[in-house]
Amino acid sequence: MLVVAGSASPKLSARVAKQFKCQLVRPTLWRFPDGELYTRIPTELNGEHALVVQSTCYPQNDNLVELCFLLGAAKDLGAERVTAIVPYLAYARQDKQFKPGEAISIRTVCKLIEHAGADDFITVDVHQEEVTRNFSIPAYNLTAMPLLGRYLNGLKLKNPVVIGADRGASERAKQIALEMGVEYDHLEKQRVTPEKVVTQPKRLSVANRDVVIVDDIISTGGTIIEAAKILRRQHARGIYPACTHPVLAGKALQRIRAAGIKQVIATDTIEHRVSAVSVAPLIANVIH
Ligand code: R5P
């Protein structure tokens, strides 16, 4: 077995290779004068199981093309099996036509990965589980929530409660809460009078408690900042946003900090300075 390190996931690739005590191959990558990408895997792969690790975070299109080139090159080198490990799968949120004529982007992305040479596919906390049905090869969606829960346990939070940022994040909140052995809930719009709708935790009180807000992705930070405002109005103590994928587009982290949130907890599906939790053990476990 060998790990081929895509340029978007150098640290995670090294961590996965360490899990298997196997060789880490860093491909040769450079740009032609016109901007096209040159890709070469400079090692023998004949009969090997090649794990190609490449997140499709920003710049999504470049990282996707590199992933496809690496999968094809690994296949051409005679790898017996090529596993595409795409910890953050770009375009997963464009999984249907919201308006006629829109591209179902994720469907095409999945086809590209499969046709490029992947024999199987692994991702983490994809936005909608159904996305894996776009593949005809075996495709696995892992969850980092228990790993995040274990990390949060180490923070010694005061009477913590885990709150999903919306109904969609409720299952994720449950998985973290189970690991922490605490209560969970999610934010929901509720009609309190015929004229008034408020967003608040569906069942639980957060007053004087440390609150972990969970989402799969933090992108602009808008969802988390809004959730934090609501929870503060409900007298929450500390606010701890936790997510799998720290997309953190543009000045998102500064905006989150300006909103009085000191710490964001995320994984290395996207390598960022807030990536405190590695998904390498998760990936190793499913491959084992
Ligand atoms: C949306 O459905 C996702 O689960 C996240 O809530 C969303 O992507 C977060 O985006 P932002 O940080 O821009 O609010």
mmCIF file of N, CA, C and O in Angstrom, residues 101-195:
data_model
loop_
_atom_site.group_PDB
_atom_site.id
_atom_site.type_symbol
_atom_site.label_atom_id
_atom_site.label_comp_id
_atom_site.label_asym_id
_atom_site.label_seq_id
_atom_site.Cartn_x
_atom_site.Cartn_y
_atom_site.Cartn_z
ATOM 1 N N GLY A 101 -32.602 24.064 -15.528
ATOM 2 C CA GLY A 101 -31.418 24.410 -16.319
ATOM 3 C C GLY A 101 -30.127 24.423 -15.513
ATOM 4 O O GLY A 101 -29.041 24.559 -16.092
ATOM 5 N N GLU A 102 -30.238 24.307 -14.194
ATOM 6 C CA GLU A 102 -29.005 24.302 -13.392
ATOM 7 C C GLU A 102 -28.273 22.971 -13.553
ATOM 8 O O GLU A 102 -28.907 21.920 -13.688
ATOM 9 N N ALA A 103 -26.943 23.052 -13.491
ATOM 10 C CA ALA A 103 -26.145 21.822 -13.498
ATOM 11 C C ALA A 103 -26.306 21.125 -12.148
ATOM 12 O O ALA A 103 -26.309 21.793 -11.109
ATOM 13 N N ILE A 104 -26.464 19.809 -12.189
ATOM 14 C CA ILE A 104 -26.371 19.038 -10.932
ATOM 15 C C ILE A 104 -24.875 18.744 -10.781
ATOM 16 O O ILE A 104 -24.366 17.691 -11.153
ATOM 17 N N SER A 105 -24.178 19.736 -10.247
ATOM 18 C CA SER A 105 -22.708 19.744 -10.294
ATOM 19 C C SER A 105 -22.101 18.498 -9.668
ATOM 20 O O SER A 105 -21.157 17.917 -10.214
ATOM 21 N N ILE A 106 -22.632 18.091 -8.531
ATOM 22 C CA ILE A 106 -22.010 16.974 -7.810
ATOM 23 C C ILE A 106 -22.086 15.675 -8.605
ATOM 24 O O ILE A 106 -21.184 14.843 -8.528
ATOM 25 N N ARG A 107 -23.143 15.521 -9.386
ATOM 26 C CA ARG A 107 -23.268 14.294 -10.178
ATOM 27 C C ARG A 107 -22.106 14.198 -11.174
ATOM 28 O O ARG A 107 -21.484 13.153 -11.326
ATOM 29 N N THR A 108 -21.802 15.320 -11.811
ATOM 30 C CA THR A 108 -20.699 15.336 -12.777
ATOM 31 C C THR A 108 -19.361 15.136 -12.068
ATOM 32 O O THR A 108 -18.489 14.415 -12.553
ATOM 33 N N VAL A 109 -19.206 15.753 -10.898
ATOM 34 C CA VAL A 109 -17.956 15.593 -10.143
ATOM 35 C C VAL A 109 -17.741 14.108 -9.811
ATOM 36 O O VAL A 109 -16.632 13.574 -9.989
ATOM 37 N N CYS A 110 -18.786 13.430 -9.364
ATOM 38 C CA CYS A 110 -18.659 12.010 -9.010
ATOM 39 C C CYS A 110 -18.287 11.180 -10.242
ATOM 40 O O CYS A 110 -17.435 10.293 -10.171
ATOM 41 N N LYS A 111 -18.926 11.503 -11.385
ATOM 42 C CA LYS A 111 -18.611 10.770 -12.629
ATOM 43 C C LYS A 111 -17.140 10.969 -13.004
ATOM 44 O O LYS A 111 -16.462 10.039 -13.417
ATOM 45 N N LEU A 112 -16.675 12.210 -12.888
ATOM 46 C CA LEU A 112 -15.278 12.507 -13.237
ATOM 47 C C LEU A 112 -14.327 11.660 -12.396
ATOM 48 O O LEU A 112 -13.382 11.067 -12.909
ATOM 49 N N ILE A 113 -14.596 11.607 -11.080
ATOM 50 C CA ILE A 113 -13.705 10.876 -10.166
ATOM 51 C C ILE A 113 -13.716 9.387 -10.527
ATOM 52 O O ILE A 113 -12.666 8.744 -10.618
ATOM 53 N N GLU A 114 -14.894 8.865 -10.758
ATOM 54 C CA GLU A 114 -15.004 7.434 -11.068
ATOM 55 C C GLU A 114 -14.302 7.117 -12.396
ATOM 56 O O GLU A 114 -13.500 6.184 -12.470
ATOM 57 N N HIS A 115 -14.585 7.920 -13.416
ATOM 58 C CA HIS A 115 -14.030 7.626 -14.742
ATOM 59 C C HIS A 115 -12.540 7.918 -14.816
ATOM 60 O O HIS A 115 -11.843 7.362 -15.668
ATOM 61 N N ALA A 116 -12.029 8.736 -13.926
ATOM 62 C CA ALA A 116 -10.598 9.039 -13.929
ATOM 63 C C ALA A 116 -9.780 7.826 -13.496
ATOM 64 O O ALA A 116 -8.584 7.746 -13.788
ATOM 65 N N GLY A 117 -10.399 6.880 -12.780
ATOM 66 C CA GLY A 117 -9.638 5.678 -12.402
ATOM 67 C C GLY A 117 -9.855 5.182 -10.984
ATOM 68 O O GLY A 117 -9.178 4.246 -10.562
ATOM 69 N N ALA A 118 -10.785 5.770 -10.242
ATOM 70 C CA ALA A 118 -11.006 5.312 -8.857
ATOM 71 C C ALA A 118 -11.732 3.966 -8.869
ATOM 72 O O ALA A 118 -12.699 3.781 -9.599
ATOM 73 N N ASP A 119 -11.230 3.026 -8.064
ATOM 74 C CA ASP A 119 -11.939 1.743 -7.880
ATOM 75 C C ASP A 119 -12.900 1.831 -6.717
ATOM 76 O O ASP A 119 -13.864 1.086 -6.632
ATOM 77 N N ASP A 120 -12.585 2.689 -5.763
ATOM 78 C CA ASP A 120 -13.523 2.974 -4.679
ATOM 79 C C ASP A 120 -13.268 4.394 -4.178
ATOM 80 O O ASP A 120 -12.270 5.029 -4.538
ATOM 81 N N PHE A 121 -14.192 4.884 -3.354
ATOM 82 C CA PHE A 121 -14.216 6.302 -3.024
ATOM 83 C C PHE A 121 -14.555 6.466 -1.540
ATOM 84 O O PHE A 121 -15.464 5.801 -1.030
ATOM 85 N N ILE A 122 -13.813 7.342 -0.891
ATOM 86 C CA ILE A 122 -14.080 7.622 0.534
ATOM 87 C C ILE A 122 -14.174 9.138 0.720
ATOM 88 O O ILE A 122 -13.308 9.886 0.247
ATOM 89 N N THR A 123 -15.214 9.579 1.422
ATOM 90 C CA THR A 123 -15.286 10.989 1.800
ATOM 91 C C THR A 123 -15.717 11.078 3.265
ATOM 92 O O THR A 123 -15.966 10.046 3.915
ATOM 93 N N VAL A 124 -15.782 12.295 3.781
ATOM 94 C CA VAL A 124 -16.122 12.495 5.198
ATOM 95 C C VAL A 124 -17.240 13.539 5.305
ATOM 96 O O VAL A 124 -17.141 14.617 4.699
ATOM 97 N N ASP A 125 -18.265 13.198 6.078
ATOM 98 C CA ASP A 125 -19.365 14.134 6.352
ATOM 99 C C ASP A 125 -19.770 14.935 5.115
ATOM 100 O O ASP A 125 -19.775 16.182 5.132
ATOM 101 N N VAL A 126 -20.115 14.199 4.076
ATOM 102 C CA VAL A 126 -20.600 14.870 2.872
ATOM 103 C C VAL A 126 -21.937 15.526 3.217
ATOM 104 O O VAL A 126 -22.664 15.036 4.095
ATOM 105 N N HIS A 127 -22.237 16.630 2.533
ATOM 106 C CA HIS A 127 -23.410 17.418 2.923
ATOM 107 C C HIS A 127 -24.683 16.573 2.979
ATOM 108 O O HIS A 127 -25.447 16.663 3.939
ATOM 109 N N GLN A 128 -24.915 15.777 1.955
ATOM 110 C CA GLN A 128 -26.060 14.858 1.954
ATOM 111 C C GLN A 128 -25.544 13.461 1.635
ATOM 112 O O GLN A 128 -24.903 13.274 0.601
ATOM 113 N N GLU A 129 -25.866 12.515 2.473
ATOM 114 C CA GLU A 129 -25.418 11.124 2.311
ATOM 115 C C GLU A 129 -25.738 10.581 0.897
ATOM 116 O O GLU A 129 -24.957 9.811 0.319
ATOM 117 N N GLU A 130 -26.879 11.007 0.328
ATOM 118 C CA GLU A 130 -27.352 10.482 -0.971
ATOM 119 C C GLU A 130 -26.340 10.728 -2.092
ATOM 120 O O GLU A 130 -26.373 10.060 -3.119
ATOM 121 N N VAL A 131 -25.450 11.690 -1.886
ATOM 122 C CA VAL A 131 -24.456 12.016 -2.902
ATOM 123 C C VAL A 131 -23.659 10.774 -3.321
ATOM 124 O O VAL A 131 -23.312 10.602 -4.488
ATOM 125 N N THR A 132 -23.409 9.881 -2.387
ATOM 126 C CA THR A 132 -22.595 8.690 -2.691
ATOM 127 C C THR A 132 -23.299 7.792 -3.709
ATOM 128 O O THR A 132 -22.655 6.975 -4.353
ATOM 129 N N ARG A 133 -24.615 7.974 -3.869
ATOM 130 C CA ARG A 133 -25.347 7.144 -4.852
ATOM 131 C C ARG A 133 -25.025 7.520 -6.291
ATOM 132 O O ARG A 133 -25.429 6.840 -7.215
ATOM 133 N N ASN A 134 -24.321 8.621 -6.485
ATOM 134 C CA ASN A 134 -23.909 8.987 -7.841
ATOM 135 C C ASN A 134 -22.820 8.073 -8.377
ATOM 136 O O ASN A 134 -22.509 8.108 -9.563
ATOM 137 N N PHE A 135 -22.189 7.313 -7.495
ATOM 138 C CA PHE A 135 -21.097 6.423 -7.915
ATOM 139 C C PHE A 135 -21.630 5.031 -8.210
ATOM 140 O O PHE A 135 -22.566 4.571 -7.535
ATOM 141 N N SER A 136 -20.980 4.341 -9.178
ATOM 142 C CA SER A 136 -21.309 2.918 -9.296
ATOM 143 C C SER A 136 -20.203 2.068 -8.679
ATOM 144 O O SER A 136 -20.347 0.857 -8.562
ATOM 145 N N ILE A 137 -19.079 2.687 -8.301
ATOM 146 C CA ILE A 137 -18.043 1.991 -7.518
ATOM 147 C C ILE A 137 -18.440 2.067 -6.036
ATOM 148 O O ILE A 137 -19.270 2.910 -5.664
ATOM 149 N N PRO A 138 -17.851 1.217 -5.164
ATOM 150 C CA PRO A 138 -18.157 1.362 -3.737
ATOM 151 C C PRO A 138 -17.776 2.765 -3.239
ATOM 152 O O PRO A 138 -16.680 3.248 -3.538
ATOM 153 N N ALA A 139 -18.681 3.408 -2.521
ATOM 154 C CA ALA A 139 -18.444 4.781 -2.049
ATOM 155 C C ALA A 139 -18.852 4.869 -0.577
ATOM 156 O O ALA A 139 -19.939 4.424 -0.214
ATOM 157 N N TYR A 140 -17.975 5.419 0.243
ATOM 158 C CA TYR A 140 -18.200 5.441 1.686
ATOM 159 C C TYR A 140 -18.174 6.873 2.202
ATOM 160 O O TYR A 140 -17.275 7.635 1.885
ATOM 161 N N ASN A 141 -19.161 7.202 3.020
ATOM 162 C CA ASN A 141 -19.189 8.507 3.680
ATOM 163 C C ASN A 141 -18.954 8.283 5.177
ATOM 164 O O ASN A 141 -19.783 7.672 5.852
ATOM 165 N N LEU A 142 -17.826 8.760 5.675
ATOM 166 C CA LEU A 142 -17.486 8.563 7.091
ATOM 167 C C LEU A 142 -17.929 9.792 7.876
ATOM 168 O O LEU A 142 -18.112 10.862 7.315
ATOM 169 N N THR A 143 -18.044 9.629 9.182
ATOM 170 C CA THR A 143 -18.361 10.818 9.981
ATOM 171 C C THR A 143 -17.277 11.092 11.024
ATOM 172 O O THR A 143 -16.805 10.179 11.704
ATOM 173 N N ALA A 144 -16.909 12.369 11.095
ATOM 174 C CA ALA A 144 -15.883 12.795 12.052
ATOM 175 C C ALA A 144 -16.499 13.226 13.376
ATOM 176 O O ALA A 144 -15.780 13.655 14.282
ATOM 177 N N MET A 145 -17.822 13.132 13.503
ATOM 178 C CA MET A 145 -18.471 13.679 14.702
ATOM 179 C C MET A 145 -17.955 13.051 16.008
ATOM 180 O O MET A 145 -17.667 13.783 16.956
ATOM 181 N N PRO A 146 -17.811 11.713 16.083
ATOM 182 C CA PRO A 146 -17.281 11.167 17.342
ATOM 183 C C PRO A 146 -15.864 11.676 17.660
ATOM 184 O O PRO A 146 -15.550 11.945 18.823
ATOM 185 N N LEU A 147 -15.037 11.880 16.629
ATOM 186 C CA LEU A 147 -13.680 12.410 16.867
ATOM 187 C C LEU A 147 -13.754 13.833 17.408
ATOM 188 O O LEU A 147 -13.007 14.216 18.315
ATOM 189 N N LEU A 148 -14.682 14.625 16.854
ATOM 190 C CA LEU A 148 -14.866 15.995 17.361
ATOM 191 C C LEU A 148 -15.350 15.946 18.809
ATOM 192 O O LEU A 148 -14.903 16.732 19.651
ATOM 193 N N GLY A 149 -16.248 15.018 19.091
ATOM 194 C CA GLY A 149 -16.769 14.866 20.458
ATOM 195 C C GLY A 149 -15.656 14.546 21.446
ATOM 196 O O GLY A 149 -15.588 15.116 22.543
ATOM 197 N N ARG A 150 -14.753 13.636 21.023
ATOM 198 C CA ARG A 150 -13.633 13.257 21.898
ATOM 199 C C ARG A 150 -12.752 14.480 22.177
ATOM 200 O O ARG A 150 -12.334 14.708 23.309
ATOM 201 N N TYR A 151 -12.496 15.288 21.135
ATOM 202 C CA TYR A 151 -11.665 16.482 21.312
ATOM 203 C C TYR A 151 -12.348 17.468 22.263
ATOM 204 O O TYR A 151 -11.730 18.024 23.169
ATOM 205 N N LEU A 152 -13.648 17.656 22.052
ATOM 206 C CA LEU A 152 -14.406 18.606 22.879
ATOM 207 C C LEU A 152 -14.422 18.156 24.335
ATOM 208 O O LEU A 152 -14.383 18.982 25.249
ATOM 209 N N ASN A 153 -14.439 16.860 24.554
ATOM 210 C CA ASN A 153 -14.390 16.337 25.927
ATOM 211 C C ASN A 153 -13.146 16.822 26.660
ATOM 212 O O ASN A 153 -13.192 17.083 27.854
ATOM 213 N N GLY A 154 -12.056 16.962 25.901
ATOM 214 C CA GLY A 154 -10.789 17.398 26.491
ATOM 215 C C GLY A 154 -10.800 18.871 26.868
ATOM 216 O O GLY A 154 -9.907 19.342 27.580
ATOM 217 N N LEU A 155 -11.785 19.639 26.405
ATOM 218 C CA LEU A 155 -11.814 21.079 26.693
ATOM 219 C C LEU A 155 -12.433 21.398 28.046
ATOM 220 O O LEU A 155 -12.447 22.546 28.473
ATOM 221 N N LYS A 156 -12.965 20.376 28.689
ATOM 222 C CA LYS A 156 -13.551 20.544 30.043
ATOM 223 C C LYS A 156 -14.599 21.663 30.072
ATOM 224 O O LYS A 156 -14.498 22.634 30.830
ATOM 225 N N LEU A 157 -15.574 21.552 29.195
ATOM 226 C CA LEU A 157 -16.626 22.568 29.118
ATOM 227 C C LEU A 157 -17.550 22.450 30.333
ATOM 228 O O LEU A 157 -17.671 21.381 30.934
ATOM 229 N N LYS A 158 -18.198 23.595 30.634
ATOM 230 C CA LYS A 158 -19.069 23.642 31.833
ATOM 231 C C LYS A 158 -20.504 23.266 31.466
ATOM 232 O O LYS A 158 -21.133 23.945 30.658
ATOM 233 N N ASN A 159 -20.981 22.181 32.033
ATOM 234 C CA ASN A 159 -22.355 21.712 31.806
ATOM 235 C C ASN A 159 -22.750 21.806 30.325
ATOM 236 O O ASN A 159 -23.753 22.427 29.974
ATOM 237 N N PRO A 160 -21.939 21.184 29.431
ATOM 238 C CA PRO A 160 -22.122 21.430 27.994
ATOM 239 C C PRO A 160 -23.393 20.841 27.415
ATOM 240 O O PRO A 160 -23.944 19.868 27.939
ATOM 241 N N VAL A 161 -23.819 21.468 26.315
ATOM 242 C CA VAL A 161 -24.939 20.974 25.531
ATOM 243 C C VAL A 161 -24.530 21.155 24.064
ATOM 244 O O VAL A 161 -23.831 22.109 23.732
ATOM 245 N N VAL A 162 -24.930 20.205 23.229
ATOM 246 C CA VAL A 162 -24.554 20.263 21.813
ATOM 247 C C VAL A 162 -25.788 20.649 21.005
ATOM 248 O O VAL A 162 -26.838 20.016 21.122
ATOM 249 N N ILE A 163 -25.648 21.710 20.187
ATOM 250 C CA ILE A 163 -26.799 22.228 19.435
ATOM 251 C C ILE A 163 -26.479 22.214 17.933
ATOM 252 O O ILE A 163 -25.488 22.821 17.502
ATOM 253 N N GLY A 164 -27.309 21.535 17.154
ATOM 254 C CA GLY A 164 -27.173 21.582 15.697
ATOM 255 C C GLY A 164 -27.564 22.955 15.197
ATOM 256 O O GLY A 164 -28.557 23.526 15.674
ATOM 257 N N ALA A 165 -26.806 23.498 14.233
ATOM 258 C CA ALA A 165 -27.073 24.857 13.744
ATOM 259 C C ALA A 165 -28.448 24.953 13.084
ATOM 260 O O ALA A 165 -29.023 26.023 13.006
ATOM 261 N N ASP A 166 -28.953 23.838 12.584
ATOM 262 C CA ASP A 166 -30.305 23.785 12.031
ATOM 263 C C ASP A 166 -30.782 22.335 12.117
ATOM 264 O O ASP A 166 -30.047 21.467 12.596
ATOM 265 N N ARG A 167 -31.992 22.093 11.630
ATOM 266 C CA ARG A 167 -32.542 20.743 11.734
ATOM 267 C C ARG A 167 -31.631 19.719 11.025
ATOM 268 O O ARG A 167 -31.438 18.597 11.494
ATOM 269 N N GLY A 168 -31.040 20.141 9.899
ATOM 270 C CA GLY A 168 -30.141 19.257 9.127
ATOM 271 C C GLY A 168 -28.934 18.823 9.943
ATOM 272 O O GLY A 168 -28.336 17.777 9.670
ATOM 273 N N ALA A 169 -28.536 19.632 10.920
ATOM 274 C CA ALA A 169 -27.341 19.317 11.710
ATOM 275 C C ALA A 169 -27.696 18.540 12.979
ATOM 276 O O ALA A 169 -26.819 18.237 13.795
ATOM 277 N N SER A 170 -28.956 18.194 13.136
ATOM 278 C CA SER A 170 -29.398 17.555 14.373
ATOM 279 C C SER A 170 -28.749 16.181 14.588
ATOM 280 O O SER A 170 -28.291 15.854 15.687
ATOM 281 N N GLU A 171 -28.672 15.388 13.520
ATOM 282 C CA GLU A 171 -28.062 14.060 13.635
ATOM 283 C C GLU A 171 -26.574 14.186 13.982
ATOM 284 O O GLU A 171 -26.030 13.426 14.771
ATOM 285 N N ARG A 172 -25.937 15.206 13.397
ATOM 286 C CA ARG A 172 -24.513 15.410 13.689
ATOM 287 C C ARG A 172 -24.342 15.799 15.159
ATOM 288 O O ARG A 172 -23.432 15.328 15.843
ATOM 289 N N ALA A 173 -25.241 16.662 15.651
ATOM 290 C CA ALA A 173 -25.184 17.067 17.062
ATOM 291 C C ALA A 173 -25.346 15.837 17.959
ATOM 292 O O ALA A 173 -24.641 15.690 18.966
ATOM 293 N N LYS A 174 -26.233 14.950 17.560
ATOM 294 C CA LYS A 174 -26.480 13.746 18.362
ATOM 295 C C LYS A 174 -25.202 12.888 18.467
ATOM 296 O O LYS A 174 -24.856 12.390 19.541
ATOM 297 N N GLN A 175 -24.505 12.761 17.328
ATOM 298 C CA GLN A 175 -23.305 11.916 17.334
ATOM 299 C C GLN A 175 -22.209 12.494 18.225
ATOM 300 O O GLN A 175 -21.515 11.758 18.934
ATOM 301 N N ILE A 176 -22.068 13.821 18.218
ATOM 302 C CA ILE A 176 -21.075 14.452 19.106
ATOM 303 C C ILE A 176 -21.512 14.278 20.557
ATOM 304 O O ILE A 176 -20.717 13.908 21.433
ATOM 305 N N ALA A 177 -22.794 14.517 20.796
ATOM 306 C CA ALA A 177 -23.318 14.458 22.171
ATOM 307 C C ALA A 177 -23.174 13.054 22.750
ATOM 308 O O ALA A 177 -22.833 12.893 23.936
ATOM 309 N N LEU A 178 -23.404 12.041 21.923
ATOM 310 C CA LEU A 178 -23.268 10.660 22.407
ATOM 311 C C LEU A 178 -21.841 10.400 22.870
ATOM 312 O O LEU A 178 -21.613 9.774 23.902
ATOM 313 N N GLU A 179 -20.890 10.901 22.100
ATOM 314 C CA GLU A 179 -19.473 10.712 22.456
ATOM 315 C C GLU A 179 -19.144 11.464 23.759
ATOM 316 O O GLU A 179 -18.367 10.986 24.574
ATOM 317 N N MET A 180 -19.775 12.649 23.927
ATOM 318 C CA MET A 180 -19.479 13.463 25.118
ATOM 319 C C MET A 180 -20.329 13.054 26.318
ATOM 320 O O MET A 180 -20.061 13.492 27.444
ATOM 321 N N GLY A 181 -21.372 12.275 26.051
ATOM 322 C CA GLY A 181 -22.271 11.875 27.137
ATOM 323 C C GLY A 181 -23.077 13.053 27.667
ATOM 324 O O GLY A 181 -23.280 13.186 28.883
ATOM 325 N N VAL A 182 -23.525 13.931 26.727
ATOM 326 C CA VAL A 182 -24.287 15.118 27.154
ATOM 327 C C VAL A 182 -25.567 15.228 26.309
ATOM 328 O O VAL A 182 -25.786 14.444 25.390
ATOM 329 N N GLU A 183 -26.376 16.248 26.607
ATOM 330 C CA GLU A 183 -27.635 16.437 25.882
ATOM 331 C C GLU A 183 -27.393 17.132 24.533
ATOM 332 O O GLU A 183 -26.387 17.826 24.363
ATOM 333 N N TYR A 184 -28.339 16.985 23.641
ATOM 334 C CA TYR A 184 -28.233 17.654 22.343
ATOM 335 C C TYR A 184 -29.605 18.146 21.898
ATOM 336 O O TYR A 184 -30.641 17.665 22.372
ATOM 337 N N ASP A 185 -29.563 19.093 20.967
ATOM 338 C CA ASP A 185 -30.786 19.679 20.439
ATOM 339 C C ASP A 185 -30.398 20.368 19.125
ATOM 340 O O ASP A 185 -29.236 20.291 18.695
ATOM 341 N N HIS A 186 -31.335 21.046 18.495
ATOM 342 C CA HIS A 186 -30.978 21.845 17.323
ATOM 343 C C HIS A 186 -31.813 23.123 17.314
ATOM 344 O O HIS A 186 -32.857 23.201 17.968
ATOM 345 N N LEU A 187 -31.327 24.113 16.562
ATOM 346 C CA LEU A 187 -32.063 25.379 16.460
ATOM 347 C C LEU A 187 -33.204 25.217 15.475
ATOM 348 O O LEU A 187 -33.049 24.611 14.422
ATOM 349 N N GLU A 188 -34.334 25.794 15.853
ATOM 350 C CA GLU A 188 -35.491 25.667 14.972
ATOM 351 C C GLU A 188 -36.310 26.948 15.063
ATOM 352 O O GLU A 188 -36.425 27.546 16.134
ATOM 353 N N LYS A 189 -36.884 27.318 13.918
ATOM 354 C CA LYS A 189 -37.798 28.482 13.911
ATOM 355 C C LYS A 189 -39.091 28.034 14.553
ATOM 356 O O LYS A 189 -39.660 27.015 14.155
ATOM 357 N N GLN A 190 -39.538 28.778 15.565
ATOM 358 C CA GLN A 190 -40.788 28.397 16.226
ATOM 359 C C GLN A 190 -41.718 29.604 16.274
ATOM 360 O O GLN A 190 -41.282 30.726 16.543
ATOM 361 N N ARG A 191 -43.005 29.367 16.028
ATOM 362 C CA ARG A 191 -43.999 30.437 16.095
ATOM 363 C C ARG A 191 -44.467 30.535 17.540
ATOM 364 O O ARG A 191 -45.059 29.598 18.061
ATOM 365 N N VAL A 192 -44.150 31.679 18.200
ATOM 366 C CA VAL A 192 -44.546 31.806 19.603
ATOM 367 C C VAL A 192 -45.907 32.494 19.750
ATOM 368 O O VAL A 192 -46.645 32.214 20.685
ATOM 369 N N THR A 193 -46.220 33.395 18.820
ATOM 370 C CA THR A 193 -47.576 33.982 18.748
ATOM 371 C C THR A 193 -47.935 33.987 17.268
ATOM 372 O O THR A 193 -47.053 33.794 16.424
ATOM 373 N N PRO A 194 -49.195 34.243 16.903
ATOM 374 C CA PRO A 194 -49.530 34.267 15.471
ATOM 375 C C PRO A 194 -48.660 35.249 14.694
ATOM 376 O O PRO A 194 -48.419 35.077 13.512
ATOM 377 N N GLU A 195 -48.147 36.304 15.371
ATOM 378 C CA GLU A 195 -47.361 37.321 14.664
ATOM 379 C C GLU A 195 -45.859 37.116 14.806
ATOM 380 O O GLU A 195 -45.075 37.732 14.102
#
